[in-house]
């Protein structure tokens, strides 16, 4: 039987898809390249913004048509949207399985039942904020199955924490992923060793507030800096990243020290600020001020030379005035991020902001602020990327560049000859600091390190030659 998996959302979801894929393969399923050739379609979903959910709903609309000509095809919705909407999703006759993030260990069983017994199932956590016995099953599932990214060779995500306890007022994550749980260091290390044995060179440690990782055992408390040091010891692992960091003092100095001292730890920090206005930060329940945030960024730059920092921002949070927004603009100008992600506030049912605050910033205003903030960042990214011209960088090659970009042969781009395109197509890789690098080279370099001399740049991409 063939399964087609489609993933929406963040790295956590990509990781869950990798684990589900590995579990289904072990249970005897194989992967289909498209829905057409599949007996089972699983959609791994995201609930962070309404737009993400709408994309899933229109995907389900498309599957409804496919199901008319292929009535036996099994459709499953897994992940955050499954947990949030539960039985409501099963009302749609297209859907056979609704499986929350905590129930993915059951996925092979649920799919088999749906295929053999035509059984439609709802598997979600009833009381999501309570410590659940399912956690043990999740831990086992996580440590047994493979988490390599099937799309990108030599890279894998490793979850070090599940859930979140921070309750930022806009955020759905605590309600769909449950309470914060740090995984045992021994399990994480075993998993990374196994990945290294399978040829993984870059591991990205994942947690919603990854810098607050804390696990106590045998009288010792382990923090993220301890994990970074233990993972550094593993032969075969060459680069280590961690996302996402929350702006907080606890463990910060230890983590920066680990970045500075451990050569395998990439000098890259993804630390969302969300807003530059203290009033909005307070309303968001983010426990820092804009000046504290900038202080943390300065500390990172002082302690880790060459560090690249990226951020997330939200525009149009309830009550955000032009003045508040201008404070965000000025924070972006001061922080000088490598890049940042900007989102328009989207009310999420059940969150404190949705219950207590009116979504009072109009769509047009949100759009304008989004465009402006991205433009401010683009200028900074452009300046920072230009500093690379003439320099050599080490990249981990991901594979063929998906977007055909301009030739990296020179300023005056011309289409490479057919022969050159075959023997030396356009590849994409990333530096340790997460800069995207595009150059021509053999496809066999995917999953390998390469040295590239940068010849020209755009705000988000460096172009060069091997
Ligand atoms: N845990 C991370 C943190 O605290 O920075 C972020 C996790 S969240 C899944 C990723 C990003 O989505 C956030 O940084 C935020 O900017 C954005 N986001 C979360 N909830 C949102 C909402 N209701 N509307 C718009 N963007 C949202
Ligand atoms: Fe959501 Fe805040 Fe937790 Fe990040 S820290 S996942 S934004 S509640």
PDB file of C-alpha atoms in Angstrom, residues 165-442:
ATOM      1  CA  UNK A 165       3.986  26.570  28.885  1.00  0.00           C
ATOM      2  CA  UNK A 166       4.504  30.170  27.934  1.00  0.00           C
ATOM      3  CA  UNK A 167       0.973  31.060  26.812  1.00  0.00           C
ATOM      4  CA  UNK A 168       1.778  34.051  24.639  1.00  0.00           C
ATOM      5  CA  UNK A 169      -1.727  35.464  24.343  1.00  0.00           C
ATOM      6  CA  UNK A 170      -1.948  35.066  20.536  1.00  0.00           C
ATOM      7  CA  UNK A 171      -0.571  31.533  20.314  1.00  0.00           C
ATOM      8  CA  UNK A 172      -2.385  28.246  19.769  1.00  0.00           C
ATOM      9  CA  UNK A 173       0.664  26.023  20.400  1.00  0.00           C
ATOM     10  CA  UNK A 174       0.099  25.379  24.155  1.00  0.00           C
ATOM     11  CA  UNK A 175      -3.469  24.238  23.322  1.00  0.00           C
ATOM     12  CA  UNK A 176      -2.511  21.794  20.581  1.00  0.00           C
ATOM     13  CA  UNK A 177       0.915  20.561  21.664  1.00  0.00           C
ATOM     14  CA  UNK A 178       0.287  20.376  25.419  1.00  0.00           C
ATOM     15  CA  UNK A 179       2.520  21.151  28.405  1.00  0.00           C
ATOM     16  CA  UNK A 180       6.258  21.678  28.108  1.00  0.00           C
ATOM     17  CA  UNK A 181       8.283  18.486  28.548  1.00  0.00           C
ATOM     18  CA  UNK A 182      12.076  18.251  28.187  1.00  0.00           C
ATOM     19  CA  UNK A 183      13.279  14.912  26.833  1.00  0.00           C
ATOM     20  CA  UNK A 184      15.944  12.909  28.704  1.00  0.00           C
ATOM     21  CA  UNK A 185      19.469  13.804  27.529  1.00  0.00           C
ATOM     22  CA  UNK A 186      20.406  10.106  27.193  1.00  0.00           C
ATOM     23  CA  UNK A 187      17.541   9.530  24.721  1.00  0.00           C
ATOM     24  CA  UNK A 188      18.533  12.603  22.698  1.00  0.00           C
ATOM     25  CA  UNK A 189      22.179  11.553  22.544  1.00  0.00           C
ATOM     26  CA  UNK A 190      21.283   7.975  21.514  1.00  0.00           C
ATOM     27  CA  UNK A 191      19.081   9.359  18.763  1.00  0.00           C
ATOM     28  CA  UNK A 192      21.771  11.724  17.455  1.00  0.00           C
ATOM     29  CA  UNK A 193      24.334   8.882  17.487  1.00  0.00           C
ATOM     30  CA  UNK A 194      21.984   6.769  15.383  1.00  0.00           C
ATOM     31  CA  UNK A 195      21.451   9.658  12.973  1.00  0.00           C
ATOM     32  CA  UNK A 196      25.198  10.218  12.696  1.00  0.00           C
ATOM     33  CA  UNK A 197      25.579   6.508  11.921  1.00  0.00           C
ATOM     34  CA  UNK A 198      23.096   7.003   9.063  1.00  0.00           C
ATOM     35  CA  UNK A 199      25.213   9.800   7.574  1.00  0.00           C
ATOM     36  CA  UNK A 200      23.579  12.841   9.179  1.00  0.00           C
ATOM     37  CA  UNK A 201      26.015  15.764   9.466  1.00  0.00           C
ATOM     38  CA  UNK A 202      23.751  18.582  10.633  1.00  0.00           C
ATOM     39  CA  UNK A 203      21.293  18.164  13.494  1.00  0.00           C
ATOM     40  CA  UNK A 204      18.868  20.889  14.466  1.00  0.00           C
ATOM     41  CA  UNK A 205      17.648  20.637  18.055  1.00  0.00           C
ATOM     42  CA  UNK A 206      14.021  21.710  18.288  1.00  0.00           C
ATOM     43  CA  UNK A 207      11.914  23.221  21.036  1.00  0.00           C
ATOM     44  CA  UNK A 208       9.381  26.056  21.195  1.00  0.00           C
ATOM     45  CA  UNK A 209      11.633  27.717  23.789  1.00  0.00           C
ATOM     46  CA  UNK A 210      14.657  25.554  23.157  1.00  0.00           C
ATOM     47  CA  UNK A 211      16.916  27.664  25.373  1.00  0.00           C
ATOM     48  CA  UNK A 212      14.772  26.814  28.397  1.00  0.00           C
ATOM     49  CA  UNK A 213      15.577  23.082  28.045  1.00  0.00           C
ATOM     50  CA  UNK A 214      16.037  21.675  31.546  1.00  0.00           C
ATOM     51  CA  UNK A 215      16.222  18.047  32.663  1.00  0.00           C
ATOM     52  CA  UNK A 216      17.199  16.828  36.116  1.00  0.00           C
ATOM     53  CA  UNK A 217      18.484  13.327  36.711  1.00  0.00           C
ATOM     54  CA  UNK A 218      20.857  11.688  39.216  1.00  0.00           C
ATOM     55  CA  UNK A 219      21.365  14.979  41.056  1.00  0.00           C
ATOM     56  CA  UNK A 220      22.397  16.926  37.941  1.00  0.00           C
ATOM     57  CA  UNK A 221      20.380  19.431  35.935  1.00  0.00           C
ATOM     58  CA  UNK A 222      21.124  19.535  32.212  1.00  0.00           C
ATOM     59  CA  UNK A 223      20.517  22.691  30.167  1.00  0.00           C
ATOM     60  CA  UNK A 224      20.782  23.324  26.427  1.00  0.00           C
ATOM     61  CA  UNK A 225      24.481  24.209  26.753  1.00  0.00           C
ATOM     62  CA  UNK A 226      25.096  20.721  28.225  1.00  0.00           C
ATOM     63  CA  UNK A 227      23.229  19.135  25.332  1.00  0.00           C
ATOM     64  CA  UNK A 228      25.257  21.136  22.804  1.00  0.00           C
ATOM     65  CA  UNK A 229      28.451  19.973  24.416  1.00  0.00           C
ATOM     66  CA  UNK A 230      27.336  16.313  24.491  1.00  0.00           C
ATOM     67  CA  UNK A 231      26.127  16.374  20.890  1.00  0.00           C
ATOM     68  CA  UNK A 232      29.446  17.975  19.862  1.00  0.00           C
ATOM     69  CA  UNK A 233      31.241  14.855  21.056  1.00  0.00           C
ATOM     70  CA  UNK A 234      29.384  12.641  18.589  1.00  0.00           C
ATOM     71  CA  UNK A 235      31.530  11.531  15.702  1.00  0.00           C
ATOM     72  CA  UNK A 236      30.056  12.268  12.295  1.00  0.00           C
ATOM     73  CA  UNK A 237      27.991  15.239  13.464  1.00  0.00           C
ATOM     74  CA  UNK A 238      29.685  18.320  12.053  1.00  0.00           C
ATOM     75  CA  UNK A 239      27.157  21.097  12.578  1.00  0.00           C
ATOM     76  CA  UNK A 240      24.585  21.655  15.328  1.00  0.00           C
ATOM     77  CA  UNK A 241      21.800  24.245  15.263  1.00  0.00           C
ATOM     78  CA  UNK A 242      19.001  24.913  17.733  1.00  0.00           C
ATOM     79  CA  UNK A 243      15.658  26.705  17.294  1.00  0.00           C
ATOM     80  CA  UNK A 244      13.657  28.588  18.544  1.00  0.00           C
ATOM     81  CA  UNK A 245      15.138  30.710  21.324  1.00  0.00           C
ATOM     82  CA  UNK A 246      13.007  32.833  23.630  1.00  0.00           C
ATOM     83  CA  UNK A 247      14.512  36.144  24.802  1.00  0.00           C
ATOM     84  CA  UNK A 248      15.360  35.227  28.415  1.00  0.00           C
ATOM     85  CA  UNK A 249      18.351  35.467  30.747  1.00  0.00           C
ATOM     86  CA  UNK A 250      18.160  31.941  32.147  1.00  0.00           C
ATOM     87  CA  UNK A 251      20.994  29.798  30.692  1.00  0.00           C
ATOM     88  CA  UNK A 252      21.744  32.524  28.114  1.00  0.00           C
ATOM     89  CA  UNK A 253      25.385  33.037  29.044  1.00  0.00           C
ATOM     90  CA  UNK A 254      26.049  29.282  29.155  1.00  0.00           C
ATOM     91  CA  UNK A 255      24.483  28.868  25.714  1.00  0.00           C
ATOM     92  CA  UNK A 256      26.496  31.736  24.213  1.00  0.00           C
ATOM     93  CA  UNK A 257      29.642  30.286  25.754  1.00  0.00           C
ATOM     94  CA  UNK A 258      28.859  26.899  24.210  1.00  0.00           C
ATOM     95  CA  UNK A 259      28.397  28.601  20.830  1.00  0.00           C
ATOM     96  CA  UNK A 260      31.687  30.431  21.151  1.00  0.00           C
ATOM     97  CA  UNK A 261      33.683  27.449  22.471  1.00  0.00           C
ATOM     98  CA  UNK A 262      32.280  24.514  20.519  1.00  0.00           C
ATOM     99  CA  UNK A 263      33.282  24.651  16.849  1.00  0.00           C
ATOM    100  CA  UNK A 264      30.450  22.360  15.746  1.00  0.00           C
ATOM    101  CA  UNK A 265      27.756  24.648  17.139  1.00  0.00           C
ATOM    102  CA  UNK A 266      26.659  26.975  14.340  1.00  0.00           C
ATOM    103  CA  UNK A 267      26.800  30.696  15.061  1.00  0.00           C
ATOM    104  CA  UNK A 268      23.133  31.176  14.334  1.00  0.00           C
ATOM    105  CA  UNK A 269      20.457  32.390  16.722  1.00  0.00           C
ATOM    106  CA  UNK A 270      16.778  32.507  15.849  1.00  0.00           C
ATOM    107  CA  UNK A 271      15.243  34.660  18.571  1.00  0.00           C
ATOM    108  CA  UNK A 272      11.820  36.167  17.788  1.00  0.00           C
ATOM    109  CA  UNK A 273      11.058  39.580  19.282  1.00  0.00           C
ATOM    110  CA  UNK A 274       7.454  39.786  17.954  1.00  0.00           C
ATOM    111  CA  UNK A 275       7.196  43.548  18.608  1.00  0.00           C
ATOM    112  CA  UNK A 276       9.300  46.574  19.516  1.00  0.00           C
ATOM    113  CA  UNK A 277       6.580  48.144  21.650  1.00  0.00           C
ATOM    114  CA  UNK A 278       6.627  47.349  25.381  1.00  0.00           C
ATOM    115  CA  UNK A 279       2.875  47.913  25.555  1.00  0.00           C
ATOM    116  CA  UNK A 280       2.259  45.285  22.849  1.00  0.00           C
ATOM    117  CA  UNK A 281       4.853  42.892  24.294  1.00  0.00           C
ATOM    118  CA  UNK A 282       3.015  43.059  27.602  1.00  0.00           C
ATOM    119  CA  UNK A 283      -0.342  42.418  25.923  1.00  0.00           C
ATOM    120  CA  UNK A 284       1.263  39.455  24.156  1.00  0.00           C
ATOM    121  CA  UNK A 285       2.518  38.092  27.504  1.00  0.00           C
ATOM    122  CA  UNK A 286       6.091  38.173  26.255  1.00  0.00           C
ATOM    123  CA  UNK A 287       8.140  38.587  29.400  1.00  0.00           C
ATOM    124  CA  UNK A 288      10.724  41.121  28.223  1.00  0.00           C
ATOM    125  CA  UNK A 289      10.940  44.712  27.051  1.00  0.00           C
ATOM    126  CA  UNK A 290      12.342  45.939  23.731  1.00  0.00           C
ATOM    127  CA  UNK A 291      15.464  47.299  25.440  1.00  0.00           C
ATOM    128  CA  UNK A 292      16.033  44.001  27.292  1.00  0.00           C
ATOM    129  CA  UNK A 293      15.737  42.205  23.959  1.00  0.00           C
ATOM    130  CA  UNK A 294      18.344  44.461  22.341  1.00  0.00           C
ATOM    131  CA  UNK A 295      20.601  43.969  25.355  1.00  0.00           C
ATOM    132  CA  UNK A 296      20.406  40.187  24.814  1.00  0.00           C
ATOM    133  CA  UNK A 297      21.271  40.630  21.134  1.00  0.00           C
ATOM    134  CA  UNK A 298      24.269  42.817  22.014  1.00  0.00           C
ATOM    135  CA  UNK A 299      25.455  40.197  24.470  1.00  0.00           C
ATOM    136  CA  UNK A 300      25.249  37.540  21.751  1.00  0.00           C
ATOM    137  CA  UNK A 301      27.321  39.672  19.356  1.00  0.00           C
ATOM    138  CA  UNK A 302      29.922  40.438  22.042  1.00  0.00           C
ATOM    139  CA  UNK A 303      30.339  36.784  22.982  1.00  0.00           C
ATOM    140  CA  UNK A 304      29.970  35.035  19.637  1.00  0.00           C
ATOM    141  CA  UNK A 305      31.848  36.888  16.896  1.00  0.00           C
ATOM    142  CA  UNK A 306      30.235  36.559  13.477  1.00  0.00           C
ATOM    143  CA  UNK A 307      26.908  35.369  14.881  1.00  0.00           C
ATOM    144  CA  UNK A 308      23.922  35.705  12.532  1.00  0.00           C
ATOM    145  CA  UNK A 309      20.612  36.505  14.192  1.00  0.00           C
ATOM    146  CA  UNK A 310      17.125  36.099  12.772  1.00  0.00           C
ATOM    147  CA  UNK A 311      13.753  37.030  14.213  1.00  0.00           C
ATOM    148  CA  UNK A 312       9.982  36.769  13.956  1.00  0.00           C
ATOM    149  CA  UNK A 313       7.577  39.706  14.147  1.00  0.00           C
ATOM    150  CA  UNK A 314       3.861  40.050  14.264  1.00  0.00           C
ATOM    151  CA  UNK A 315       2.090  43.126  12.910  1.00  0.00           C
ATOM    152  CA  UNK A 316      -1.458  44.214  13.663  1.00  0.00           C
ATOM    153  CA  UNK A 317      -1.740  42.693  17.135  1.00  0.00           C
ATOM    154  CA  UNK A 318      -4.873  44.145  18.851  1.00  0.00           C
ATOM    155  CA  UNK A 319      -4.261  47.719  19.950  1.00  0.00           C
ATOM    156  CA  UNK A 320      -1.120  48.202  17.818  1.00  0.00           C
ATOM    157  CA  UNK A 321      -0.997  51.899  16.877  1.00  0.00           C
ATOM    158  CA  UNK A 322       1.248  53.539  14.253  1.00  0.00           C
ATOM    159  CA  UNK A 323       3.476  54.587  17.140  1.00  0.00           C
ATOM    160  CA  UNK A 324       3.769  50.987  18.381  1.00  0.00           C
ATOM    161  CA  UNK A 325       4.542  49.836  14.866  1.00  0.00           C
ATOM    162  CA  UNK A 326       7.252  52.488  14.447  1.00  0.00           C
ATOM    163  CA  UNK A 327       8.870  51.116  17.625  1.00  0.00           C
ATOM    164  CA  UNK A 328       8.971  47.713  15.918  1.00  0.00           C
ATOM    165  CA  UNK A 329      10.569  49.301  12.859  1.00  0.00           C
ATOM    166  CA  UNK A 330      13.207  50.908  15.006  1.00  0.00           C
ATOM    167  CA  UNK A 331      13.894  47.620  16.844  1.00  0.00           C
ATOM    168  CA  UNK A 332      14.439  45.896  13.484  1.00  0.00           C
ATOM    169  CA  UNK A 333      16.808  48.696  12.466  1.00  0.00           C
ATOM    170  CA  UNK A 334      18.797  48.324  15.685  1.00  0.00           C
ATOM    171  CA  UNK A 335      18.865  44.510  15.745  1.00  0.00           C
ATOM    172  CA  UNK A 336      20.300  44.197  12.211  1.00  0.00           C
ATOM    173  CA  UNK A 337      18.963  40.692  11.627  1.00  0.00           C
ATOM    174  CA  UNK A 338      20.260  38.457   8.872  1.00  0.00           C
ATOM    175  CA  UNK A 339      16.597  37.963   8.007  1.00  0.00           C
ATOM    176  CA  UNK A 340      13.260  38.041   9.729  1.00  0.00           C
ATOM    177  CA  UNK A 341       9.826  36.540   9.291  1.00  0.00           C
ATOM    178  CA  UNK A 342       6.862  38.877   9.536  1.00  0.00           C
ATOM    179  CA  UNK A 343       3.320  37.658  10.176  1.00  0.00           C
ATOM    180  CA  UNK A 344      -0.006  39.435  10.244  1.00  0.00           C
ATOM    181  CA  UNK A 345      -1.830  38.776  13.506  1.00  0.00           C
ATOM    182  CA  UNK A 346      -4.429  36.085  13.068  1.00  0.00           C
ATOM    183  CA  UNK A 347      -6.878  35.499  15.945  1.00  0.00           C
ATOM    184  CA  UNK A 348      -6.789  31.891  17.108  1.00  0.00           C
ATOM    185  CA  UNK A 349      -9.916  30.493  18.788  1.00  0.00           C
ATOM    186  CA  UNK A 350      -9.437  29.727  22.459  1.00  0.00           C
ATOM    187  CA  UNK A 351      -6.357  31.906  22.968  1.00  0.00           C
ATOM    188  CA  UNK A 352      -6.397  34.723  25.528  1.00  0.00           C
ATOM    189  CA  UNK A 353      -6.011  37.418  22.845  1.00  0.00           C
ATOM    190  CA  UNK A 354      -8.973  36.050  20.921  1.00  0.00           C
ATOM    191  CA  UNK A 355     -11.130  35.858  24.029  1.00  0.00           C
ATOM    192  CA  UNK A 356     -10.220  39.227  25.522  1.00  0.00           C
ATOM    193  CA  UNK A 357      -9.069  41.534  22.735  1.00  0.00           C
ATOM    194  CA  UNK A 358     -10.715  42.767  19.607  1.00  0.00           C
ATOM    195  CA  UNK A 359      -8.895  42.199  16.305  1.00  0.00           C
ATOM    196  CA  UNK A 360      -9.071  45.939  15.721  1.00  0.00           C
ATOM    197  CA  UNK A 361      -6.287  46.547  13.196  1.00  0.00           C
ATOM    198  CA  UNK A 362      -7.741  46.337   9.693  1.00  0.00           C
ATOM    199  CA  UNK A 363      -6.436  43.916   7.075  1.00  0.00           C
ATOM    200  CA  UNK A 364      -5.139  46.756   4.861  1.00  0.00           C
ATOM    201  CA  UNK A 365      -3.164  48.242   7.754  1.00  0.00           C
ATOM    202  CA  UNK A 366      -1.723  44.833   8.652  1.00  0.00           C
ATOM    203  CA  UNK A 367      -0.707  44.337   5.035  1.00  0.00           C
ATOM    204  CA  UNK A 368       0.934  47.766   4.804  1.00  0.00           C
ATOM    205  CA  UNK A 369       2.884  47.234   8.046  1.00  0.00           C
ATOM    206  CA  UNK A 370       3.942  43.779   6.916  1.00  0.00           C
ATOM    207  CA  UNK A 371       5.287  45.122   3.610  1.00  0.00           C
ATOM    208  CA  UNK A 372       7.047  48.041   5.294  1.00  0.00           C
ATOM    209  CA  UNK A 373       8.767  45.887   7.914  1.00  0.00           C
ATOM    210  CA  UNK A 374       9.957  43.451   5.259  1.00  0.00           C
ATOM    211  CA  UNK A 375      11.295  46.361   3.201  1.00  0.00           C
ATOM    212  CA  UNK A 376      13.230  47.714   6.201  1.00  0.00           C
ATOM    213  CA  UNK A 377      14.688  44.267   6.808  1.00  0.00           C
ATOM    214  CA  UNK A 378      15.503  43.788   3.116  1.00  0.00           C
ATOM    215  CA  UNK A 379      17.757  46.841   3.155  1.00  0.00           C
ATOM    216  CA  UNK A 380      19.637  45.463   6.167  1.00  0.00           C
ATOM    217  CA  UNK A 381      19.902  41.962   4.670  1.00  0.00           C
ATOM    218  CA  UNK A 382      21.190  43.539   1.460  1.00  0.00           C
ATOM    219  CA  UNK A 383      23.936  45.406   3.327  1.00  0.00           C
ATOM    220  CA  UNK A 384      24.917  42.339   5.366  1.00  0.00           C
ATOM    221  CA  UNK A 385      24.959  40.006   2.376  1.00  0.00           C
ATOM    222  CA  UNK A 386      27.180  42.378   0.347  1.00  0.00           C
ATOM    223  CA  UNK A 387      29.894  41.967   2.999  1.00  0.00           C
ATOM    224  CA  UNK A 388      30.370  38.425   1.663  1.00  0.00           C
ATOM    225  CA  UNK A 389      31.438  39.475  -1.833  1.00  0.00           C
ATOM    226  CA  UNK A 390      34.906  38.104  -2.576  1.00  0.00           C
ATOM    227  CA  UNK A 391      34.878  35.857   0.522  1.00  0.00           C
ATOM    228  CA  UNK A 392      34.949  32.058   0.614  1.00  0.00           C
ATOM    229  CA  UNK A 393      32.245  30.300   2.629  1.00  0.00           C
ATOM    230  CA  UNK A 394      31.705  26.688   3.667  1.00  0.00           C
ATOM    231  CA  UNK A 395      28.246  25.363   2.855  1.00  0.00           C
ATOM    232  CA  UNK A 396      26.351  22.164   3.462  1.00  0.00           C
ATOM    233  CA  UNK A 397      24.761  21.399   0.098  1.00  0.00           C
ATOM    234  CA  UNK A 398      21.027  20.699   0.197  1.00  0.00           C
ATOM    235  CA  UNK A 399      20.522  19.756  -3.447  1.00  0.00           C
ATOM    236  CA  UNK A 400      19.197  21.256  -6.648  1.00  0.00           C
ATOM    237  CA  UNK A 401      18.039  24.840  -6.345  1.00  0.00           C
ATOM    238  CA  UNK A 402      14.255  24.670  -6.639  1.00  0.00           C
ATOM    239  CA  UNK A 403      13.766  28.174  -7.968  1.00  0.00           C
ATOM    240  CA  UNK A 404      15.763  28.626 -11.148  1.00  0.00           C
ATOM    241  CA  UNK A 405      17.801  31.714 -10.270  1.00  0.00           C
ATOM    242  CA  UNK A 406      20.049  33.868 -12.391  1.00  0.00           C
ATOM    243  CA  UNK A 407      23.286  32.298 -13.453  1.00  0.00           C
ATOM    244  CA  UNK A 408      26.027  32.732 -10.904  1.00  0.00           C
ATOM    245  CA  UNK A 409      28.576  33.081 -13.718  1.00  0.00           C
ATOM    246  CA  UNK A 410      28.588  36.856 -13.476  1.00  0.00           C
ATOM    247  CA  UNK A 411      26.585  40.043 -13.261  1.00  0.00           C
ATOM    248  CA  UNK A 412      25.414  39.741 -16.846  1.00  0.00           C
ATOM    249  CA  UNK A 413      23.545  36.520 -16.537  1.00  0.00           C
ATOM    250  CA  UNK A 414      23.073  34.268 -19.518  1.00  0.00           C
ATOM    251  CA  UNK A 415      21.426  30.858 -19.647  1.00  0.00           C
ATOM    252  CA  UNK A 416      24.051  28.151 -19.123  1.00  0.00           C
ATOM    253  CA  UNK A 417      24.476  25.709 -21.992  1.00  0.00           C
ATOM    254  CA  UNK A 418      22.484  22.491 -21.864  1.00  0.00           C
ATOM    255  CA  UNK A 419      25.685  20.540 -21.197  1.00  0.00           C
ATOM    256  CA  UNK A 420      26.624  22.796 -18.264  1.00  0.00           C
ATOM    257  CA  UNK A 421      23.108  22.505 -16.855  1.00  0.00           C
ATOM    258  CA  UNK A 422      23.398  18.714 -16.925  1.00  0.00           C
ATOM    259  CA  UNK A 423      26.889  18.359 -15.494  1.00  0.00           C
ATOM    260  CA  UNK A 424      26.875  21.376 -13.236  1.00  0.00           C
ATOM    261  CA  UNK A 425      23.325  22.480 -12.421  1.00  0.00           C
ATOM    262  CA  UNK A 426      22.391  25.183  -9.934  1.00  0.00           C
ATOM    263  CA  UNK A 427      22.710  23.900  -6.362  1.00  0.00           C
ATOM    264  CA  UNK A 428      21.637  25.398  -3.078  1.00  0.00           C
ATOM    265  CA  UNK A 429      23.345  25.108   0.269  1.00  0.00           C
ATOM    266  CA  UNK A 430      23.565  26.983   3.552  1.00  0.00           C
ATOM    267  CA  UNK A 431      26.435  28.310   5.612  1.00  0.00           C
ATOM    268  CA  UNK A 432      26.690  27.507   9.312  1.00  0.00           C
ATOM    269  CA  UNK A 433      25.119  30.936   9.925  1.00  0.00           C
ATOM    270  CA  UNK A 434      22.170  29.895   7.743  1.00  0.00           C
ATOM    271  CA  UNK A 435      22.922  32.105   4.731  1.00  0.00           C
ATOM    272  CA  UNK A 436      21.493  30.585   1.540  1.00  0.00           C
ATOM    273  CA  UNK A 437      24.178  30.077  -1.113  1.00  0.00           C
ATOM    274  CA  UNK A 438      23.500  29.278  -4.788  1.00  0.00           C
ATOM    275  CA  UNK A 439      26.223  28.003  -7.118  1.00  0.00           C
ATOM    276  CA  UNK A 440      26.765  25.567  -9.949  1.00  0.00           C
ATOM    277  CA  UNK A 441      28.110  22.100  -9.188  1.00  0.00           C
ATOM    278  CA  UNK A 442      27.444  18.395  -9.556  1.00  0.00           C
TER     279      UNK A 442
END
